[in-house]
C-alpha cells in the first residue's frame, strides 16, 4: 500500500477540521494549555480511524457508487483498512490518556465507541446524523476534560448542531437533494452562527465568515439540488468548520487562538481540491 493510498483512505487533509474542536473545548473550559496539543493529536487519530472504518464498512456500496476509492479499486485491502482503523483507534485512546489522564480517557472511550457505532450501524439509519453530531460534541468535550467541562457544553452543542447539518446533506451526495433539505440546514447554520458569534468583535467576524462560506454553499444547493452541488456543500461544511471553531474559541476569551484556528480553513479548502474530504 502506497502512502498516497493511505492518505486517501483516511481523508488525511480533512483532519485539519479536527484540532479546533479540542481547542474550542479547552478555551471554553478554561484549560487551554500544554495538554491541548496531545488531546488534539488523539482527536486526529480517532477521526482518521473513523474514515478508515467508514470505507471498510462501505466497501461493497463504494464498489458501485465510488469505484475509485482505495478499497474497491484494489489499492487497499479490506483487511488493511480495518487494521488501520483499529490501530488508529487504539492510538487515539492511548494519546488521550497520556495527555489528559483519566478524565480525558473517560471522554475518549465513548468517543471512540460512537465513531465505530456510526460507521458500522447508525450511518444509514435515521439516527445517523445524531450519532455523528454526538461524535463531534464529544470531541469538543475531550478538549474540555481537564477544566470546567460544564462551561464547554454550549460549544459542544454548537459544533454538534453544525455537524448534524453536514451529515444530513452528506446523505444526499449521490442522489441529490430536494429543495426542503438545504432550506432546513441553512436555517440551522444561521442559528449556529448566531450562537458562536456572541458579542465579541473577533468571534462575531469569524461567525460571519463561517456563515458566508458554508451558508453560501447551501444557498447554491437550494438553487440547484444536484448531487455535485450537495457534495460541494458538504465539503464547504467540513473545510469551513475551523472558522466556526475559531469563533467559539474567541468567544471564550481567546481571540488570538481563535484566529489561529480559523486560519486553517483556507488551507483546508486548498487541500480538499487534492484529496476529497467526503
PDB file of N, CA and C in Angstrom, residues 99-175:
ATOM      1  N   UNK A  99      -2.142  12.337  27.564  1.00  0.00           N
ATOM      2  CA  UNK A  99      -2.184  13.802  27.618  1.00  0.00           C
ATOM      3  C   UNK A  99      -3.093  14.326  28.717  1.00  0.00           C
ATOM      4  N   UNK A 100      -4.209  13.640  28.940  1.00  0.00           N
ATOM      5  CA  UNK A 100      -5.213  14.193  29.848  1.00  0.00           C
ATOM      6  C   UNK A 100      -5.602  13.318  31.012  1.00  0.00           C
ATOM      7  N   UNK A 101      -4.981  12.132  31.141  1.00  0.00           N
ATOM      8  CA  UNK A 101      -5.276  11.292  32.286  1.00  0.00           C
ATOM      9  C   UNK A 101      -6.664  10.665  32.233  1.00  0.00           C
ATOM     10  N   UNK A 102      -7.161  10.304  33.412  1.00  0.00           N
ATOM     11  CA  UNK A 102      -8.417   9.574  33.498  1.00  0.00           C
ATOM     12  C   UNK A 102      -9.601  10.373  32.976  1.00  0.00           C
ATOM     13  N   UNK A 103      -9.601  11.672  33.209  1.00  0.00           N
ATOM     14  CA  UNK A 103     -10.737  12.482  32.765  1.00  0.00           C
ATOM     15  C   UNK A 103     -10.829  12.500  31.247  1.00  0.00           C
ATOM     16  N   UNK A 104      -9.686  12.597  30.582  1.00  0.00           N
ATOM     17  CA  UNK A 104      -9.692  12.555  29.115  1.00  0.00           C
ATOM     18  C   UNK A 104     -10.059  11.167  28.619  1.00  0.00           C
ATOM     19  N   UNK A 105      -9.560  10.143  29.287  1.00  0.00           N
ATOM     20  CA  UNK A 105      -9.877   8.772  28.897  1.00  0.00           C
ATOM     21  C   UNK A 105     -11.381   8.515  29.014  1.00  0.00           C
ATOM     22  N   UNK A 106     -12.006   9.111  30.009  1.00  0.00           N
ATOM     23  CA  UNK A 106     -13.442   8.927  30.212  1.00  0.00           C
ATOM     24  C   UNK A 106     -14.266   9.528  29.077  1.00  0.00           C
ATOM     25  N   UNK A 107     -13.679  10.455  28.318  1.00  0.00           N
ATOM     26  CA  UNK A 107     -14.357  11.013  27.141  1.00  0.00           C
ATOM     27  C   UNK A 107     -13.916  10.285  25.875  1.00  0.00           C
ATOM     28  N   UNK A 108     -12.639   9.941  25.805  1.00  0.00           N
ATOM     29  CA  UNK A 108     -12.104   9.311  24.593  1.00  0.00           C
ATOM     30  C   UNK A 108     -12.741   7.949  24.326  1.00  0.00           C
ATOM     31  N   UNK A 109     -13.010   7.187  25.361  1.00  0.00           N
ATOM     32  CA  UNK A 109     -13.590   5.857  25.152  1.00  0.00           C
ATOM     33  C   UNK A 109     -14.994   5.922  24.552  1.00  0.00           C
ATOM     34  N   UNK A 110     -15.916   6.713  25.106  1.00  0.00           N
ATOM     35  CA  UNK A 110     -17.224   6.820  24.441  1.00  0.00           C
ATOM     36  C   UNK A 110     -17.146   7.484  23.076  1.00  0.00           C
ATOM     37  N   UNK A 111     -16.181   8.387  22.881  1.00  0.00           N
ATOM     38  CA  UNK A 111     -15.999   8.993  21.564  1.00  0.00           C
ATOM     39  C   UNK A 111     -15.598   7.929  20.543  1.00  0.00           C
ATOM     40  N   UNK A 112     -14.646   7.090  20.904  1.00  0.00           N
ATOM     41  CA  UNK A 112     -14.240   6.002  20.002  1.00  0.00           C
ATOM     42  C   UNK A 112     -15.405   5.061  19.732  1.00  0.00           C
ATOM     43  N   UNK A 113     -16.178   4.759  20.754  1.00  0.00           N
ATOM     44  CA  UNK A 113     -17.339   3.897  20.571  1.00  0.00           C
ATOM     45  C   UNK A 113     -18.367   4.499  19.647  1.00  0.00           C
ATOM     46  N   UNK A 114     -18.580   5.812  19.788  1.00  0.00           N
ATOM     47  CA  UNK A 114     -19.551   6.488  18.925  1.00  0.00           C
ATOM     48  C   UNK A 114     -19.087   6.509  17.469  1.00  0.00           C
ATOM     49  N   UNK A 115     -17.793   6.664  17.248  1.00  0.00           N
ATOM     50  CA  UNK A 115     -17.244   6.657  15.888  1.00  0.00           C
ATOM     51  C   UNK A 115     -17.518   5.310  15.219  1.00  0.00           C
ATOM     52  N   UNK A 116     -17.209   4.237  15.921  1.00  0.00           N
ATOM     53  CA  UNK A 116     -17.431   2.910  15.348  1.00  0.00           C
ATOM     54  C   UNK A 116     -18.920   2.602  15.210  1.00  0.00           C
ATOM     55  N   UNK A 117     -19.722   3.046  16.167  1.00  0.00           N
ATOM     56  CA  UNK A 117     -21.171   2.811  16.081  1.00  0.00           C
ATOM     57  C   UNK A 117     -21.754   3.494  14.857  1.00  0.00           C
ATOM     58  N   UNK A 118     -21.266   4.696  14.564  1.00  0.00           N
ATOM     59  CA  UNK A 118     -21.747   5.400  13.379  1.00  0.00           C
ATOM     60  C   UNK A 118     -21.394   4.620  12.119  1.00  0.00           C
ATOM     61  N   UNK A 119     -20.141   4.230  11.998  1.00  0.00           N
ATOM     62  CA  UNK A 119     -19.685   3.567  10.771  1.00  0.00           C
ATOM     63  C   UNK A 119     -20.342   2.207  10.558  1.00  0.00           C
ATOM     64  N   UNK A 120     -20.502   1.454  11.628  1.00  0.00           N
ATOM     65  CA  UNK A 120     -20.961   0.071  11.482  1.00  0.00           C
ATOM     66  C   UNK A 120     -22.481  -0.087  11.542  1.00  0.00           C
ATOM     67  N   UNK A 121     -23.169   0.796  12.254  1.00  0.00           N
ATOM     68  CA  UNK A 121     -24.595   0.584  12.469  1.00  0.00           C
ATOM     69  C   UNK A 121     -25.468   1.792  12.125  1.00  0.00           C
ATOM     70  N   UNK A 122     -25.095   2.956  12.596  1.00  0.00           N
ATOM     71  CA  UNK A 122     -26.022   4.091  12.588  1.00  0.00           C
ATOM     72  C   UNK A 122     -26.057   4.876  11.287  1.00  0.00           C
ATOM     73  N   UNK A 123     -24.994   4.808  10.502  1.00  0.00           N
ATOM     74  CA  UNK A 123     -24.837   5.730   9.372  1.00  0.00           C
ATOM     75  C   UNK A 123     -26.029   5.752   8.425  1.00  0.00           C
ATOM     76  N   UNK A 124     -26.548   4.592   8.093  1.00  0.00           N
ATOM     77  CA  UNK A 124     -27.635   4.512   7.125  1.00  0.00           C
ATOM     78  C   UNK A 124     -29.003   4.378   7.777  1.00  0.00           C
ATOM     79  N   UNK A 125     -29.111   4.834   9.015  1.00  0.00           N
ATOM     80  CA  UNK A 125     -30.381   4.825   9.731  1.00  0.00           C
ATOM     81  C   UNK A 125     -30.776   6.262  10.044  1.00  0.00           C
ATOM     82  N   UNK A 126     -32.012   6.491  10.465  1.00  0.00           N
ATOM     83  CA  UNK A 126     -32.418   7.853  10.843  1.00  0.00           C
ATOM     84  C   UNK A 126     -31.573   8.443  11.972  1.00  0.00           C
ATOM     85  N   UNK A 127     -30.945   7.581  12.767  1.00  0.00           N
ATOM     86  CA  UNK A 127     -30.131   8.072  13.882  1.00  0.00           C
ATOM     87  C   UNK A 127     -28.747   8.536  13.446  1.00  0.00           C
ATOM     88  N   UNK A 128     -28.377   8.308  12.181  1.00  0.00           N
ATOM     89  CA  UNK A 128     -27.033   8.617  11.725  1.00  0.00           C
ATOM     90  C   UNK A 128     -26.557  10.027  12.006  1.00  0.00           C
ATOM     91  N   UNK A 129     -27.294  11.053  11.582  1.00  0.00           N
ATOM     92  CA  UNK A 129     -26.821  12.414  11.836  1.00  0.00           C
ATOM     93  C   UNK A 129     -26.656  12.734  13.314  1.00  0.00           C
ATOM     94  N   UNK A 130     -27.542  12.205  14.160  1.00  0.00           N
ATOM     95  CA  UNK A 130     -27.434  12.468  15.592  1.00  0.00           C
ATOM     96  C   UNK A 130     -26.196  11.810  16.180  1.00  0.00           C
ATOM     97  N   UNK A 131     -25.867  10.593  15.729  1.00  0.00           N
ATOM     98  CA  UNK A 131     -24.682   9.906  16.240  1.00  0.00           C
ATOM     99  C   UNK A 131     -23.421  10.632  15.795  1.00  0.00           C
ATOM    100  N   UNK A 132     -23.377  11.070  14.543  1.00  0.00           N
ATOM    101  CA  UNK A 132     -22.216  11.818  14.077  1.00  0.00           C
ATOM    102  C   UNK A 132     -22.086  13.148  14.834  1.00  0.00           C
ATOM    103  N   UNK A 133     -23.215  13.802  15.082  1.00  0.00           N
ATOM    104  CA  UNK A 133     -23.185  15.040  15.862  1.00  0.00           C
ATOM    105  C   UNK A 133     -22.646  14.779  17.262  1.00  0.00           C
ATOM    106  N   UNK A 134     -23.018  13.639  17.846  1.00  0.00           N
ATOM    107  CA  UNK A 134     -22.509  13.289  19.172  1.00  0.00           C
ATOM    108  C   UNK A 134     -20.998  13.097  19.149  1.00  0.00           C
ATOM    109  N   UNK A 135     -20.481  12.523  18.055  1.00  0.00           N
ATOM    110  CA  UNK A 135     -19.029  12.352  17.925  1.00  0.00           C
ATOM    111  C   UNK A 135     -18.314  13.693  18.016  1.00  0.00           C
ATOM    112  N   UNK A 136     -18.808  14.661  17.283  1.00  0.00           N
ATOM    113  CA  UNK A 136     -18.151  15.973  17.292  1.00  0.00           C
ATOM    114  C   UNK A 136     -18.345  16.688  18.625  1.00  0.00           C
ATOM    115  N   UNK A 137     -19.514  16.548  19.221  1.00  0.00           N
ATOM    116  CA  UNK A 137     -19.722  17.159  20.527  1.00  0.00           C
ATOM    117  C   UNK A 137     -18.782  16.578  21.572  1.00  0.00           C
ATOM    118  N   UNK A 138     -18.608  15.258  21.551  1.00  0.00           N
ATOM    119  CA  UNK A 138     -17.673  14.618  22.476  1.00  0.00           C
ATOM    120  C   UNK A 138     -16.238  15.060  22.200  1.00  0.00           C
ATOM    121  N   UNK A 139     -15.932  15.323  20.941  1.00  0.00           N
ATOM    122  CA  UNK A 139     -14.594  15.795  20.591  1.00  0.00           C
ATOM    123  C   UNK A 139     -14.309  17.133  21.267  1.00  0.00           C
ATOM    124  N   UNK A 140     -15.288  18.011  21.278  1.00  0.00           N
ATOM    125  CA  UNK A 140     -15.134  19.290  21.984  1.00  0.00           C
ATOM    126  C   UNK A 140     -14.937  19.049  23.472  1.00  0.00           C
ATOM    127  N   UNK A 141     -15.717  18.143  24.037  1.00  0.00           N
ATOM    128  CA  UNK A 141     -15.607  17.858  25.466  1.00  0.00           C
ATOM    129  C   UNK A 141     -14.290  17.173  25.812  1.00  0.00           C
ATOM    130  N   UNK A 142     -13.685  16.467  24.839  1.00  0.00           N
ATOM    131  CA  UNK A 142     -12.356  15.910  25.067  1.00  0.00           C
ATOM    132  C   UNK A 142     -11.366  17.033  25.375  1.00  0.00           C
ATOM    133  N   UNK A 143     -11.449  18.114  24.623  1.00  0.00           N
ATOM    134  CA  UNK A 143     -10.583  19.252  24.887  1.00  0.00           C
ATOM    135  C   UNK A 143     -10.858  19.907  26.225  1.00  0.00           C
ATOM    136  N   UNK A 144     -12.112  19.823  26.667  1.00  0.00           N
ATOM    137  CA  UNK A 144     -12.511  20.456  27.917  1.00  0.00           C
ATOM    138  C   UNK A 144     -12.277  19.582  29.134  1.00  0.00           C
ATOM    139  N   UNK A 145     -11.841  18.326  28.925  1.00  0.00           N
ATOM    140  CA  UNK A 145     -11.842  17.336  30.008  1.00  0.00           C
ATOM    141  C   UNK A 145     -10.967  17.704  31.197  1.00  0.00           C
ATOM    142  N   UNK A 146      -9.980  18.567  31.006  1.00  0.00           N
ATOM    143  CA  UNK A 146      -9.116  18.939  32.114  1.00  0.00           C
ATOM    144  C   UNK A 146      -9.576  20.171  32.869  1.00  0.00           C
ATOM    145  N   UNK A 147     -10.656  20.787  32.423  1.00  0.00           N
ATOM    146  CA  UNK A 147     -11.124  22.010  33.058  1.00  0.00           C
ATOM    147  C   UNK A 147     -12.558  21.903  33.521  1.00  0.00           C
ATOM    148  N   UNK A 148     -13.276  23.030  33.419  1.00  0.00           N
ATOM    149  CA  UNK A 148     -14.680  23.079  33.845  1.00  0.00           C
ATOM    150  C   UNK A 148     -15.550  22.645  32.663  1.00  0.00           C
ATOM    151  N   UNK A 149     -15.817  21.364  32.625  1.00  0.00           N
ATOM    152  CA  UNK A 149     -16.466  20.759  31.459  1.00  0.00           C
ATOM    153  C   UNK A 149     -17.832  21.370  31.200  1.00  0.00           C
ATOM    154  N   UNK A 150     -18.580  21.666  32.241  1.00  0.00           N
ATOM    155  CA  UNK A 150     -19.930  22.204  32.064  1.00  0.00           C
ATOM    156  C   UNK A 150     -19.927  23.495  31.260  1.00  0.00           C
ATOM    157  N   UNK A 151     -18.874  24.272  31.391  1.00  0.00           N
ATOM    158  CA  UNK A 151     -18.791  25.535  30.661  1.00  0.00           C
ATOM    159  C   UNK A 151     -18.575  25.320  29.168  1.00  0.00           C
ATOM    160  N   UNK A 152     -18.125  24.130  28.789  1.00  0.00           N
ATOM    161  CA  UNK A 152     -17.888  23.830  27.371  1.00  0.00           C
ATOM    162  C   UNK A 152     -19.102  23.209  26.698  1.00  0.00           C
ATOM    163  N   UNK A 153     -20.151  22.914  27.458  1.00  0.00           N
ATOM    164  CA  UNK A 153     -21.316  22.276  26.857  1.00  0.00           C
ATOM    165  C   UNK A 153     -21.945  23.109  25.732  1.00  0.00           C
ATOM    166  N   UNK A 154     -22.104  24.442  25.878  1.00  0.00           N
ATOM    167  CA  UNK A 154     -22.667  25.215  24.759  1.00  0.00           C
ATOM    168  C   UNK A 154     -21.823  25.109  23.490  1.00  0.00           C
ATOM    169  N   UNK A 155     -20.500  25.137  23.626  1.00  0.00           N
ATOM    170  CA  UNK A 155     -19.634  24.993  22.447  1.00  0.00           C
ATOM    171  C   UNK A 155     -19.797  23.614  21.829  1.00  0.00           C
ATOM    172  N   UNK A 156     -19.881  22.586  22.674  1.00  0.00           N
ATOM    173  CA  UNK A 156     -20.054  21.224  22.168  1.00  0.00           C
ATOM    174  C   UNK A 156     -21.368  21.087  21.413  1.00  0.00           C
ATOM    175  N   UNK A 157     -22.427  21.672  21.948  1.00  0.00           N
ATOM    176  CA  UNK A 157     -23.730  21.594  21.289  1.00  0.00           C
ATOM    177  C   UNK A 157     -23.734  22.375  19.981  1.00  0.00           C
ATOM    178  N   UNK A 158     -23.006  23.482  19.938  1.00  0.00           N
ATOM    179  CA  UNK A 158     -22.937  24.282  18.705  1.00  0.00           C
ATOM    180  C   UNK A 158     -22.228  23.519  17.597  1.00  0.00           C
ATOM    181  N   UNK A 159     -21.090  22.906  17.917  1.00  0.00           N
ATOM    182  CA  UNK A 159     -20.365  22.108  16.922  1.00  0.00           C
ATOM    183  C   UNK A 159     -21.205  20.895  16.517  1.00  0.00           C
ATOM    184  N   UNK A 160     -21.899  20.296  17.473  1.00  0.00           N
ATOM    185  CA  UNK A 160     -22.751  19.152  17.162  1.00  0.00           C
ATOM    186  C   UNK A 160     -23.868  19.548  16.205  1.00  0.00           C
ATOM    187  N   UNK A 161     -24.460  20.718  16.417  1.00  0.00           N
ATOM    188  CA  UNK A 161     -25.541  21.180  15.530  1.00  0.00           C
ATOM    189  C   UNK A 161     -25.028  21.395  14.118  1.00  0.00           C
ATOM    190  N   UNK A 162     -23.850  21.989  13.996  1.00  0.00           N
ATOM    191  CA  UNK A 162     -23.240  22.149  12.673  1.00  0.00           C
ATOM    192  C   UNK A 162     -23.032  20.792  12.013  1.00  0.00           C
ATOM    193  N   UNK A 163     -22.504  19.852  12.779  1.00  0.00           N
ATOM    194  CA  UNK A 163     -22.215  18.517  12.244  1.00  0.00           C
ATOM    195  C   UNK A 163     -23.495  17.826  11.785  1.00  0.00           C
ATOM    196  N   UNK A 164     -24.567  18.046  12.511  1.00  0.00           N
ATOM    197  CA  UNK A 164     -25.845  17.446  12.131  1.00  0.00           C
ATOM    198  C   UNK A 164     -26.247  17.923  10.735  1.00  0.00           C
ATOM    199  N   UNK A 165     -26.097  19.219  10.457  1.00  0.00           N
ATOM    200  CA  UNK A 165     -26.482  19.732   9.137  1.00  0.00           C
ATOM    201  C   UNK A 165     -25.606  19.148   8.041  1.00  0.00           C
ATOM    202  N   UNK A 166     -24.300  19.043   8.296  1.00  0.00           N
ATOM    203  CA  UNK A 166     -23.388  18.488   7.282  1.00  0.00           C
ATOM    204  C   UNK A 166     -23.724  17.021   7.007  1.00  0.00           C
ATOM    205  N   UNK A 167     -24.013  16.281   8.068  1.00  0.00           N
ATOM    206  CA  UNK A 167     -24.301  14.857   7.901  1.00  0.00           C
ATOM    207  C   UNK A 167     -25.616  14.642   7.160  1.00  0.00           C
ATOM    208  N   UNK A 168     -26.613  15.459   7.452  1.00  0.00           N
ATOM    209  CA  UNK A 168     -27.881  15.355   6.724  1.00  0.00           C
ATOM    210  C   UNK A 168     -27.662  15.605   5.230  1.00  0.00           C
ATOM    211  N   UNK A 169     -26.870  16.594   4.905  1.00  0.00           N
ATOM    212  CA  UNK A 169     -26.578  16.863   3.500  1.00  0.00           C
ATOM    213  C   UNK A 169     -25.784  15.726   2.870  1.00  0.00           C
ATOM    214  N   UNK A 170     -24.857  15.153   3.627  1.00  0.00           N
ATOM    215  CA  UNK A 170     -23.988  14.117   3.064  1.00  0.00           C
ATOM    216  C   UNK A 170     -24.771  12.874   2.646  1.00  0.00           C
ATOM    217  N   UNK A 171     -25.940  12.688   3.214  1.00  0.00           N
ATOM    218  CA  UNK A 171     -26.749  11.524   2.861  1.00  0.00           C
ATOM    219  C   UNK A 171     -27.363  11.657   1.467  1.00  0.00           C
ATOM    220  N   UNK A 172     -27.197  12.831   0.869  1.00  0.00           N
ATOM    221  CA  UNK A 172     -27.728  13.075  -0.476  1.00  0.00           C
ATOM    222  C   UNK A 172     -26.617  13.363  -1.476  1.00  0.00           C
ATOM    223  N   UNK A 173     -25.385  12.953  -1.133  1.00  0.00           N
ATOM    224  CA  UNK A 173     -24.245  13.236  -2.005  1.00  0.00           C
ATOM    225  C   UNK A 173     -24.327  12.508  -3.340  1.00  0.00           C
ATOM    226  N   UNK A 174     -24.990  11.383  -3.387  1.00  0.00           N
ATOM    227  CA  UNK A 174     -25.078  10.596  -4.616  1.00  0.00           C
ATOM    228  C   UNK A 174     -26.392  10.854  -5.340  1.00  0.00           C
ATOM    229  N   UNK A 175     -27.479  10.950  -4.591  1.00  0.00           N
ATOM    230  CA  UNK A 175     -28.803  11.075  -5.202  1.00  0.00           C
ATOM    231  C   UNK A 175     -29.223  12.508  -5.476  1.00  0.00           C
TER     232      UNK A 175
END
